[in-house]
mmCIF file of C-alpha atoms in Angstrom:
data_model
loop_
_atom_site.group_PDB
_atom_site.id
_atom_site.type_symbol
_atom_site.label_atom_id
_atom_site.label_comp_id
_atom_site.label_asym_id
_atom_site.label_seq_id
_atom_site.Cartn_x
_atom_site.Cartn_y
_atom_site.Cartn_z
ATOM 1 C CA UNK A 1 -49.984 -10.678 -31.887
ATOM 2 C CA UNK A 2 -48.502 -14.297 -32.182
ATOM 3 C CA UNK A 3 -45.957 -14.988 -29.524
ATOM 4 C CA UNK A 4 -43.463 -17.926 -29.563
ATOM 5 C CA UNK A 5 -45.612 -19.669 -26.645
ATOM 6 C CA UNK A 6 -48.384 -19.840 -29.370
ATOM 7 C CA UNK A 7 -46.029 -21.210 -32.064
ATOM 8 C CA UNK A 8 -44.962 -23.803 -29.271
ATOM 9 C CA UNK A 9 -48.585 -24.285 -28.221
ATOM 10 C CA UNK A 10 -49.986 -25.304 -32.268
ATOM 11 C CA UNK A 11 -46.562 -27.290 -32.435
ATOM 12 C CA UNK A 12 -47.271 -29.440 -29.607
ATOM 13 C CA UNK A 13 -51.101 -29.749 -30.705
ATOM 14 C CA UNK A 14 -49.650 -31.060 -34.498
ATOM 15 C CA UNK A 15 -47.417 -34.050 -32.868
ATOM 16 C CA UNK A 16 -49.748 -34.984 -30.170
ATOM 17 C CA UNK A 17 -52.810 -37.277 -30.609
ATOM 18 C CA UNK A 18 -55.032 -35.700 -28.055
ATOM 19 C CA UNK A 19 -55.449 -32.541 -25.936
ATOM 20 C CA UNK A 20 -54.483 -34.105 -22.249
ATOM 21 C CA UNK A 21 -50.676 -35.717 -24.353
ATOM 22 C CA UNK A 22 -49.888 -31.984 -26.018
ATOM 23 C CA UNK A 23 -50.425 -30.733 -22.147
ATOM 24 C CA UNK A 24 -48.131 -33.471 -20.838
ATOM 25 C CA UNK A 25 -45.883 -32.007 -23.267
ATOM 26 C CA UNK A 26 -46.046 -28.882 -22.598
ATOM 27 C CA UNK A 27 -46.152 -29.884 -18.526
ATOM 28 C CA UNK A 28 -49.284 -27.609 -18.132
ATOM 29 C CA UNK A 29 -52.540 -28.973 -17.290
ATOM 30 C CA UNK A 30 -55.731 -29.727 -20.223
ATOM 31 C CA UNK A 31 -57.847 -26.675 -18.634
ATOM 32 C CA UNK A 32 -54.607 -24.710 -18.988
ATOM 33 C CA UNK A 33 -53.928 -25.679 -22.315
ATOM 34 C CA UNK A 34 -57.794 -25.748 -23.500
ATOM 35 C CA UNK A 35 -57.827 -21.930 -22.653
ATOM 36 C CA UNK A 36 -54.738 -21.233 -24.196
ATOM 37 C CA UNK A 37 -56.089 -22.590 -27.216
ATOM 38 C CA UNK A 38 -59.337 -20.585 -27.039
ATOM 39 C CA UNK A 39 -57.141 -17.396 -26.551
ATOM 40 C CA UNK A 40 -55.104 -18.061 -29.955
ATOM 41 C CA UNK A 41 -57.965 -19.144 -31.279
ATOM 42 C CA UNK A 42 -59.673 -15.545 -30.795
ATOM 43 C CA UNK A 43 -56.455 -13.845 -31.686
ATOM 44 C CA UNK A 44 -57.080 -15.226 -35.124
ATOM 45 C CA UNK A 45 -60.392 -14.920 -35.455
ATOM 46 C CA UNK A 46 -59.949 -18.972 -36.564
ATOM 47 C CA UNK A 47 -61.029 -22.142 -35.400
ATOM 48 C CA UNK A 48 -57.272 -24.036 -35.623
ATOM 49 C CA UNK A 49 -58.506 -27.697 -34.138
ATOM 50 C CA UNK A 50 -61.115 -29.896 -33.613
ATOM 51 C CA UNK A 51 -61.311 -31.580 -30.575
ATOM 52 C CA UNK A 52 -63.548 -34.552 -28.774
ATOM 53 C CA UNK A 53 -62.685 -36.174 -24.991
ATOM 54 C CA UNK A 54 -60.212 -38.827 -27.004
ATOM 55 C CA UNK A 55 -58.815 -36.989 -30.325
ATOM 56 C CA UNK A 56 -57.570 -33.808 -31.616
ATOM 57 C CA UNK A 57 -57.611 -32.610 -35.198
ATOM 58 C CA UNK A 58 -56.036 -29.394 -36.831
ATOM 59 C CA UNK A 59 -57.876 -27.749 -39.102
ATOM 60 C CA UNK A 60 -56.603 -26.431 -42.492
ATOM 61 C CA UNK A 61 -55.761 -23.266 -40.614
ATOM 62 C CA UNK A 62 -54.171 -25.539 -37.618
ATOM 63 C CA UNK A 63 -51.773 -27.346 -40.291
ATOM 64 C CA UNK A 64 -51.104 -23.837 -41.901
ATOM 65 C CA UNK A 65 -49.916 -22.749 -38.565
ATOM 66 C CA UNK A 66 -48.041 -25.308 -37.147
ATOM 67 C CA UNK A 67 -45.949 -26.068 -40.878
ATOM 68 C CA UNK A 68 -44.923 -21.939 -41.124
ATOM 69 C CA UNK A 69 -44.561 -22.207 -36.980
ATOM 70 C CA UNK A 70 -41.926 -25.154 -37.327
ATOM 71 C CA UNK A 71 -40.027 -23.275 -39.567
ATOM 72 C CA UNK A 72 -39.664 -19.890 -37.042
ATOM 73 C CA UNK A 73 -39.346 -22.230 -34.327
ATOM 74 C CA UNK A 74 -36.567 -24.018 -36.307
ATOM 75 C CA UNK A 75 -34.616 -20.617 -37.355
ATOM 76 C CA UNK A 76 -34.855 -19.398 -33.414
ATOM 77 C CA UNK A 77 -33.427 -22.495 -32.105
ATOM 78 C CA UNK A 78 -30.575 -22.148 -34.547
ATOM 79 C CA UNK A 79 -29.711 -18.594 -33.742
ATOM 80 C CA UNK A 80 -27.860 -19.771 -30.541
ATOM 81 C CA UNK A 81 -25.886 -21.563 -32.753
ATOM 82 C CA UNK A 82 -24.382 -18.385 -34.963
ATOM 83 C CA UNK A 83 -23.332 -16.763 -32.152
ATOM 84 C CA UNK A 84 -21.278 -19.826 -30.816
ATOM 85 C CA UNK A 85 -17.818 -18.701 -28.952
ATOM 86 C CA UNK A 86 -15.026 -19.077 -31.690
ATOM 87 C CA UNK A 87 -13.240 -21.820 -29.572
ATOM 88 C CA UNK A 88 -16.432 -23.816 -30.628
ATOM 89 C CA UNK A 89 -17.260 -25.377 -27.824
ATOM 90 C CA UNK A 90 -20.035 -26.958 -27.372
ATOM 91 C CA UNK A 91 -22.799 -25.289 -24.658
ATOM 92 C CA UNK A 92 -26.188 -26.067 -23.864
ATOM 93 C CA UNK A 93 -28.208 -29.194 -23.842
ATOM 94 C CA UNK A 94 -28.959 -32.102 -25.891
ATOM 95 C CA UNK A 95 -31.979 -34.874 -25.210
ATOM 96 C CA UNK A 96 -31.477 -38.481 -26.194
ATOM 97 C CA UNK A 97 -34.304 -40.826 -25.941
ATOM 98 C CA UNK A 98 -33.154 -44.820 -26.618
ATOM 99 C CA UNK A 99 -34.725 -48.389 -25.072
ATOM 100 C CA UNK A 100 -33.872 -49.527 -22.016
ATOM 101 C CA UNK A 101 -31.679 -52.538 -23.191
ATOM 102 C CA UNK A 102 -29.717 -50.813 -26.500
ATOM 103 C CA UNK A 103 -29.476 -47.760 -24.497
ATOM 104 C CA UNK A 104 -28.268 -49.041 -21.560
ATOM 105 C CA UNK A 105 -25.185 -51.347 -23.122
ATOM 106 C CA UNK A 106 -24.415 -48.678 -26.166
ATOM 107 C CA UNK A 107 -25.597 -45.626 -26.340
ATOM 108 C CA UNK A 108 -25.236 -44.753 -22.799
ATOM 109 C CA UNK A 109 -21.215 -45.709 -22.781
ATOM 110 C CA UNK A 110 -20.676 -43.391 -26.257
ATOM 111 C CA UNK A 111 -22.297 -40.770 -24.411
ATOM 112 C CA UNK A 112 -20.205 -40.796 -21.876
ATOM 113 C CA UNK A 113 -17.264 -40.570 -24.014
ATOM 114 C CA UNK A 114 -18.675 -37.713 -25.750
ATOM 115 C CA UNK A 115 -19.931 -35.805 -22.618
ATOM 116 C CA UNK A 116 -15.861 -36.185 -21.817
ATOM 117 C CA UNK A 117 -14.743 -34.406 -25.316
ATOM 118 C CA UNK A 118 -16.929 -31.692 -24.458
ATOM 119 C CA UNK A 119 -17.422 -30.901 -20.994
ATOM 120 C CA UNK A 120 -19.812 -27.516 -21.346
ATOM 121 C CA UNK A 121 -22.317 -29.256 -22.843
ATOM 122 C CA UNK A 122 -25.318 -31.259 -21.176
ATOM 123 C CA UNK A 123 -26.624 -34.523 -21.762
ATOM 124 C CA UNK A 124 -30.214 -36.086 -21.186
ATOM 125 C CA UNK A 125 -30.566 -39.683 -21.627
ATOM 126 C CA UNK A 126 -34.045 -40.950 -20.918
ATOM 127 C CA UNK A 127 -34.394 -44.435 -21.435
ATOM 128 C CA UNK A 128 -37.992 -46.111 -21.823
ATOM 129 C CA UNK A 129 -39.653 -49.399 -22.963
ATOM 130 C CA UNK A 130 -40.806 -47.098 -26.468
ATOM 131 C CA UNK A 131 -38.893 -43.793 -27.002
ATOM 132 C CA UNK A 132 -40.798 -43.853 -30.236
ATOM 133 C CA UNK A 133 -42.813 -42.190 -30.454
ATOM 134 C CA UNK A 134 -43.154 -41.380 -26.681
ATOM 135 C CA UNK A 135 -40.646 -38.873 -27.182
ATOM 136 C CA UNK A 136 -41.249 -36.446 -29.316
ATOM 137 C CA UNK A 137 -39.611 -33.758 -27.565
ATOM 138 C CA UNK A 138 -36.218 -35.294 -27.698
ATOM 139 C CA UNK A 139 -32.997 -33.900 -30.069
ATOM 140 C CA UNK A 140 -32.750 -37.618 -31.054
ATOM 141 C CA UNK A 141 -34.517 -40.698 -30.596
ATOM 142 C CA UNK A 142 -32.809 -44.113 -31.046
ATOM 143 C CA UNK A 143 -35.498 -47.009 -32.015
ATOM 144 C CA UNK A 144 -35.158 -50.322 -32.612
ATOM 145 C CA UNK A 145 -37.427 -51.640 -35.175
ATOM 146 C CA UNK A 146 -39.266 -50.601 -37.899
ATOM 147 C CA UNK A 147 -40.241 -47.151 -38.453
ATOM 148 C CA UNK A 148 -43.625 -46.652 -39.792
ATOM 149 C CA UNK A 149 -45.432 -42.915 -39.983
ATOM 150 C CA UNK A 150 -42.398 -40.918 -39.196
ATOM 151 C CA UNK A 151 -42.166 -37.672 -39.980
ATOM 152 C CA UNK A 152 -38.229 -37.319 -38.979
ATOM 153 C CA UNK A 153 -34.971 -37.738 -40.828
ATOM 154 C CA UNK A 154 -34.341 -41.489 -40.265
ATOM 155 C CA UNK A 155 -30.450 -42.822 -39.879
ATOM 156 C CA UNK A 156 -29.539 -46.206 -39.731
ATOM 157 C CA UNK A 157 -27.366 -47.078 -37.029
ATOM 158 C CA UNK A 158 -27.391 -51.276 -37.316
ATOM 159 C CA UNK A 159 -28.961 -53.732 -39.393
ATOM 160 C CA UNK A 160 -29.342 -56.209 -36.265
ATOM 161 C CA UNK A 161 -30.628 -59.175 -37.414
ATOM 162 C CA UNK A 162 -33.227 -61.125 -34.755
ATOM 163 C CA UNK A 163 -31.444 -64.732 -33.500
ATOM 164 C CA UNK A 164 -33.773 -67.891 -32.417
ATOM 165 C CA UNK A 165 -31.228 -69.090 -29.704
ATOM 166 C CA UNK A 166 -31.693 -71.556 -27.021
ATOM 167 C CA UNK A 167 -29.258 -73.210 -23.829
ATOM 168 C CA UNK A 168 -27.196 -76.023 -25.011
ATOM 169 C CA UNK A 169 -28.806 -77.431 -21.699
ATOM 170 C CA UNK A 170 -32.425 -77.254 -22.984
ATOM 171 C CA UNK A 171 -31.753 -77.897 -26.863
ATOM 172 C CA UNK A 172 -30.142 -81.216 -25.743
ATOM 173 C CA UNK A 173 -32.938 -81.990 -23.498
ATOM 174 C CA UNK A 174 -35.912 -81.172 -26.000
ATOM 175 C CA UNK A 175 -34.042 -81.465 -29.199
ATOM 176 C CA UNK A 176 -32.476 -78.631 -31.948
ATOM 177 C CA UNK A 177 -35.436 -77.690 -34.628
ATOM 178 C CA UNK A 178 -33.658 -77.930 -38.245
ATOM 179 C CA UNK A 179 -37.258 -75.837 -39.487
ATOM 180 C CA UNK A 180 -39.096 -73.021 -38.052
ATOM 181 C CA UNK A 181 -42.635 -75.046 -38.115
ATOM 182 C CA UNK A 182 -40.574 -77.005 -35.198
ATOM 183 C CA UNK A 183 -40.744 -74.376 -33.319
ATOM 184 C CA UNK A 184 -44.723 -74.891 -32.549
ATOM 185 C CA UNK A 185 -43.413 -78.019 -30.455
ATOM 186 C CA UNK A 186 -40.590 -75.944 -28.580
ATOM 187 C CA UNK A 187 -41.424 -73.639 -25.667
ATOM 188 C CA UNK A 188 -40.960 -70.437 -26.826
ATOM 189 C CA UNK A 189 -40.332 -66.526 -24.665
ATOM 190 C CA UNK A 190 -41.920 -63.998 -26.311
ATOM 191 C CA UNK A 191 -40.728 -60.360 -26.127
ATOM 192 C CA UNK A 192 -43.398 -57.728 -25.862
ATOM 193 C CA UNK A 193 -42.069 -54.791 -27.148
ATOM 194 C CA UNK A 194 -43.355 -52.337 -29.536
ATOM 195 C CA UNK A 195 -46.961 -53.085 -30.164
ATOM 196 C CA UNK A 196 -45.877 -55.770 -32.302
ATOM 197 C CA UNK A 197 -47.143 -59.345 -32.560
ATOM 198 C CA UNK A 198 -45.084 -60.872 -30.216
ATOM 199 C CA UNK A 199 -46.190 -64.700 -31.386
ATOM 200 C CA UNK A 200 -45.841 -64.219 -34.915
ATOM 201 C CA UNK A 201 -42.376 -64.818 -35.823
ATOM 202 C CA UNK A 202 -41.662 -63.801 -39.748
ATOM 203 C CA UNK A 203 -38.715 -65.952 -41.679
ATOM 204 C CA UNK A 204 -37.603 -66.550 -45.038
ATOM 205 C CA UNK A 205 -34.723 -69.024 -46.275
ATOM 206 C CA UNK A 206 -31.231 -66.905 -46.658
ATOM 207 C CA UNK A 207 -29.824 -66.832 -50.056
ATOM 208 C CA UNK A 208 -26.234 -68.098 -50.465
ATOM 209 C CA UNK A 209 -23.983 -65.102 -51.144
ATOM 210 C CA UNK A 210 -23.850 -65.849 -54.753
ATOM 211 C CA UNK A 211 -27.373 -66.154 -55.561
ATOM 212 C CA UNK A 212 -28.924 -63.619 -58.362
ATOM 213 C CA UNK A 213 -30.757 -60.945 -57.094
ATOM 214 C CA UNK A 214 -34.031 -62.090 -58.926
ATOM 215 C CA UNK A 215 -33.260 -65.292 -56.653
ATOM 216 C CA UNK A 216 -33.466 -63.182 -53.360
ATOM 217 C CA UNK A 217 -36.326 -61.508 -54.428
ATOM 218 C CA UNK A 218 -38.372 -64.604 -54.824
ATOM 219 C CA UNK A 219 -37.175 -65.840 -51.396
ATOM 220 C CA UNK A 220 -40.728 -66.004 -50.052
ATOM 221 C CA UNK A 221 -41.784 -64.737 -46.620
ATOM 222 C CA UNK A 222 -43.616 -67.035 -43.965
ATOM 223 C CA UNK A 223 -44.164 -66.847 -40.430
ATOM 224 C CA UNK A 224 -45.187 -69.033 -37.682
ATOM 225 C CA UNK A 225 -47.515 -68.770 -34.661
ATOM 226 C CA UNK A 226 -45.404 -69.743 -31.928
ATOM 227 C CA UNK A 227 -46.964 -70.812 -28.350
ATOM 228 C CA UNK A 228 -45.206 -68.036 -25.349
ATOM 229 C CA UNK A 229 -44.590 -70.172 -22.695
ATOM 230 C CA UNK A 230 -43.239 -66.906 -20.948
ATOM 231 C CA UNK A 231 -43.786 -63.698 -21.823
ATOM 232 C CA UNK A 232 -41.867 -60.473 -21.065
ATOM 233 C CA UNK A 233 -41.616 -56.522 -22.072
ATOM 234 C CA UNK A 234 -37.925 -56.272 -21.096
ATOM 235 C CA UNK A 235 -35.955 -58.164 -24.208
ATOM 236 C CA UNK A 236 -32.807 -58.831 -21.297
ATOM 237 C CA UNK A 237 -34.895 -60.596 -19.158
ATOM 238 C CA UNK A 238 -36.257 -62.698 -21.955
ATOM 239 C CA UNK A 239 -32.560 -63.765 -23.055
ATOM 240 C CA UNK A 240 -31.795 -64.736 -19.330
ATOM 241 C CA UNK A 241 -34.363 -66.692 -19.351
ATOM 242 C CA UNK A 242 -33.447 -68.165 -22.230
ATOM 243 C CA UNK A 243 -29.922 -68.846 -20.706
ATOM 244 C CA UNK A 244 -31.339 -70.634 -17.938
ATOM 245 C CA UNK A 245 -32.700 -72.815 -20.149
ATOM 246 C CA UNK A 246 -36.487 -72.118 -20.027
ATOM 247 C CA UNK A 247 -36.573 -72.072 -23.970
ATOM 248 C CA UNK A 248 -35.970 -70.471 -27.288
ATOM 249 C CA UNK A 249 -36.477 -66.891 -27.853
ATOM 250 C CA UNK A 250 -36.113 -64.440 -30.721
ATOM 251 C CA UNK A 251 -33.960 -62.041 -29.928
ATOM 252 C CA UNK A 252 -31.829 -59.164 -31.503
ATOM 253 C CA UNK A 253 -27.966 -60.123 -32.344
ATOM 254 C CA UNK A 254 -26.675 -57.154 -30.376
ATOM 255 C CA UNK A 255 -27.595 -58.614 -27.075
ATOM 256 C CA UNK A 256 -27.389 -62.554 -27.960
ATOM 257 C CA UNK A 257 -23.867 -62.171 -29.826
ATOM 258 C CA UNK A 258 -21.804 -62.438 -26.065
ATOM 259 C CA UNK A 259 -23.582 -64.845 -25.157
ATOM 260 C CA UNK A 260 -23.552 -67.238 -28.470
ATOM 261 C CA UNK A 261 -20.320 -66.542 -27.805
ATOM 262 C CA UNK A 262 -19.383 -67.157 -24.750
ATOM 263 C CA UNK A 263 -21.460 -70.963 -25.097
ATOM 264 C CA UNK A 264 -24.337 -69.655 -22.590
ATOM 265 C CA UNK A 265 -26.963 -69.630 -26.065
ATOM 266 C CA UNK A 266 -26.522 -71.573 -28.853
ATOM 267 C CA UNK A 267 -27.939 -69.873 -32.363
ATOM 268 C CA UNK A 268 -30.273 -72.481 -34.198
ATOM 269 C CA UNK A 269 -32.295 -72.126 -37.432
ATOM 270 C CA UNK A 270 -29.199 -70.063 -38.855
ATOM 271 C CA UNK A 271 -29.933 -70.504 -42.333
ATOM 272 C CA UNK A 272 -33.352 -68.677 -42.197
ATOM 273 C CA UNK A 273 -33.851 -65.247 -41.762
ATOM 274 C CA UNK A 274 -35.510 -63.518 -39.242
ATOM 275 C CA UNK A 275 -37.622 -60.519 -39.284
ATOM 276 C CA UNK A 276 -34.600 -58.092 -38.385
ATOM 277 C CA UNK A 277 -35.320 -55.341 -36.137
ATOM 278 C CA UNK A 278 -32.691 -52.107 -37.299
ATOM 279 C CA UNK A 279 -31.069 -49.583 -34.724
ATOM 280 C CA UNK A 280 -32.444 -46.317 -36.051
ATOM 281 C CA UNK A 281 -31.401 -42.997 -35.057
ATOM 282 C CA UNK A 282 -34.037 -40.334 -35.505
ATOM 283 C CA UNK A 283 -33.811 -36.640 -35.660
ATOM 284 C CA UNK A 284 -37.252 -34.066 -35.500
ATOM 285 C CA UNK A 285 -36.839 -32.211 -38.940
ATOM 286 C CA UNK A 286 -37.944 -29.027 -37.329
ATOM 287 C CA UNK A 287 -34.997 -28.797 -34.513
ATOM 288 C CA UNK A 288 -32.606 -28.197 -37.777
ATOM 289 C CA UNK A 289 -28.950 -29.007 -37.631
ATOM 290 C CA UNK A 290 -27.491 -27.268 -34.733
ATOM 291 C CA UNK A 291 -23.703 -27.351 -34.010
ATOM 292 C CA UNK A 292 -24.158 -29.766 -30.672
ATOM 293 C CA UNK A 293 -26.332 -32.305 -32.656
ATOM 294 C CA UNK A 294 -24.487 -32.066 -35.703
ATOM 295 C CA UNK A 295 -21.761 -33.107 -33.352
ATOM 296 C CA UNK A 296 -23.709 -35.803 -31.835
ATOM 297 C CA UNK A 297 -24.354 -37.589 -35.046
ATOM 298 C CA UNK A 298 -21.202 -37.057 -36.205
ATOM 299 C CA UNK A 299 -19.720 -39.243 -33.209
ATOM 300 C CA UNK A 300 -22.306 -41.656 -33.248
ATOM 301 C CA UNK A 301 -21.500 -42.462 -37.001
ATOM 302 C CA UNK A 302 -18.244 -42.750 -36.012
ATOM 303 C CA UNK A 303 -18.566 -44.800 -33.076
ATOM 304 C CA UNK A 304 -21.950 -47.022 -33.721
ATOM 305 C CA UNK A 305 -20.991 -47.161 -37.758
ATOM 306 C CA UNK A 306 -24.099 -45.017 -39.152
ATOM 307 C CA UNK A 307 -25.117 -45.215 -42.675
ATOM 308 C CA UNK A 308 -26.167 -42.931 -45.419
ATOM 309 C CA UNK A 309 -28.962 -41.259 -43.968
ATOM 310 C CA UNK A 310 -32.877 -41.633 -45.424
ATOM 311 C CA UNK A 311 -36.110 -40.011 -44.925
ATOM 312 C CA UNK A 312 -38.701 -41.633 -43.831
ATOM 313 C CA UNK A 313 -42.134 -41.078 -44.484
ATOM 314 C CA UNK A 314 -43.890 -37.194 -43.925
ATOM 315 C CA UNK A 315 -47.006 -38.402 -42.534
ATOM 316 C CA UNK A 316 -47.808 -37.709 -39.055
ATOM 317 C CA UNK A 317 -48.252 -40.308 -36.563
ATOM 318 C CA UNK A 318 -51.997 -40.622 -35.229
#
């Protein structure tokens, strides 16, 4: 007989690229998990995944399982949720995975409000350099930058454009580029975040408001190969840096807007475009819509200004 500890094993093995990543998932050891595999795997009288020292595959079977699996596993973690008190409040726990910078300065001060509307309930931030897809056993993950493989329901929080912004300090001592090729003789800080190219920076010319929407289309795409005097994986550090006039740096408007503001960074290049990099908010499709995270995403559209929501993509990540 299947028990839920099998539909939770196949589910981990379907979101996780290798054997020893479901078992950190699961917190069991590889041996432990291996076995447990091999048991379920006699059960059935099936081979459900293919495995080698580096990857693991499902099989046709595998899929099968885990797709029919999600959906039980979805209906018993919503069947908490029907038998909620009638005062509706709001028990158990929700996990919230967000970046260390975004998370830190937003998300974690709406949380707080919302842990104070509803007392009973508990909240798990974890906030990491990538909480996507790291993880994958969180209620909701919010990402910054694009989404690409995704097999959740995607909802967008910000558009946050990127800013090239630089001291007054160093921009009068090395001069303010008017075009992004001037940026190849301007030291640049590079963020390394994402697995992205951290040199390449992507631009277009902005439309004026009025152009025709053929017009904006046409706006062609470039990019230039900057030179990273510095280098860092934390984007606050980078902007610092940046403030102490060490050089230009391409960085997202929701932590550069204070200090534009405030005179410490002075926005250049303002009439091209930067790659932006969105505020997502993503929810697993197979946790379903329970009361709590209905509630969740309910007050973060009301307090971070959520949009219609979109799906992203079904494939799985590899």
């Amino acid at each position: 007989m299947i028990q839920i500890e099998d539909l939770r094993l196949i589910e981990a093995l379907a979101q996780s690229p290798s054997l020893s990543a479901a078992a950190r998932m699961l917190n069991v050891t590889p041996p432990a998990l291996s076995a447990r595999l091999r048991k379920l795997e006699s059960t059935l009288g099936l081979a459900l995944a293919s495995r080698t020292s580096r990857q693991l595959t499902l099989t046709a079977e595998g899929e099968r399982l885990a797709r029919e699996g999600a959906a039980l596993l979805a209906q018993l973690d919503a069947l908490p949720e029907s038998f909620r008190r009638e005062d509706k409040r709001l028990t158990g726990t929700l996990r919230i995975a967000a970046p260390f910078g975004y998370g830190r300065h937003h998300v974690a001060p709406v949380l707080a409000r919302f842990a104070a509307l509803h007392p009973e309930l508990q909240l798990e931030l974890d906030l990491r350099e990538t909480p996507w897809p790291d993880r994958r056993d969180s209620d909701a993950v919010i990402h910054v930058g694009a989404v690409r493989d995704s097999s959740w329901i995607a909802r967008s929080l910000s558009p946050n454009e990127r800013w090239v912004c630089a001291s007054p300090e160093y921009l009068k001592r090395h001069g303010t580029p008017t075009d992004p090729r001037d940026l190849l003789q301007h030291r640049c800080i590079c963020i390394r975040e994402n697995d992205e190219d951290v040199t390449l920076w992507r631009f277009r010319r902005r439309m004026a408001d009025g152009a025709a929407p053929a017009t904006r289309r046409s706006a062609s795409r470039e990019s230039v190969r900057v030179s990273a005097a510095y280098t860092c994986n934390d984007g606050s550090v980078a902007r610092e840096w940046a403030e102490q006039g060490m050089g230009l740096v391409l960085r997202s408007e929701w932590d550069t807007r204070d200090a534009v503001a405030a005179g410490r960074l002075t926005r250049v290049l303002s009439e091209w475009a930067f790659d932006s990099a969105p505020v997502t908010l993503l929810v697993p499709i197979r946790r379903g819509r329970t009361t709590r995270l209905q509630a969740l995403m309910a007050f973060l559209e009301q307090s971070l200004g959520i949009s219609a929501p979109q799906r992203q993509g079904r494939r799985r990540t590899p």
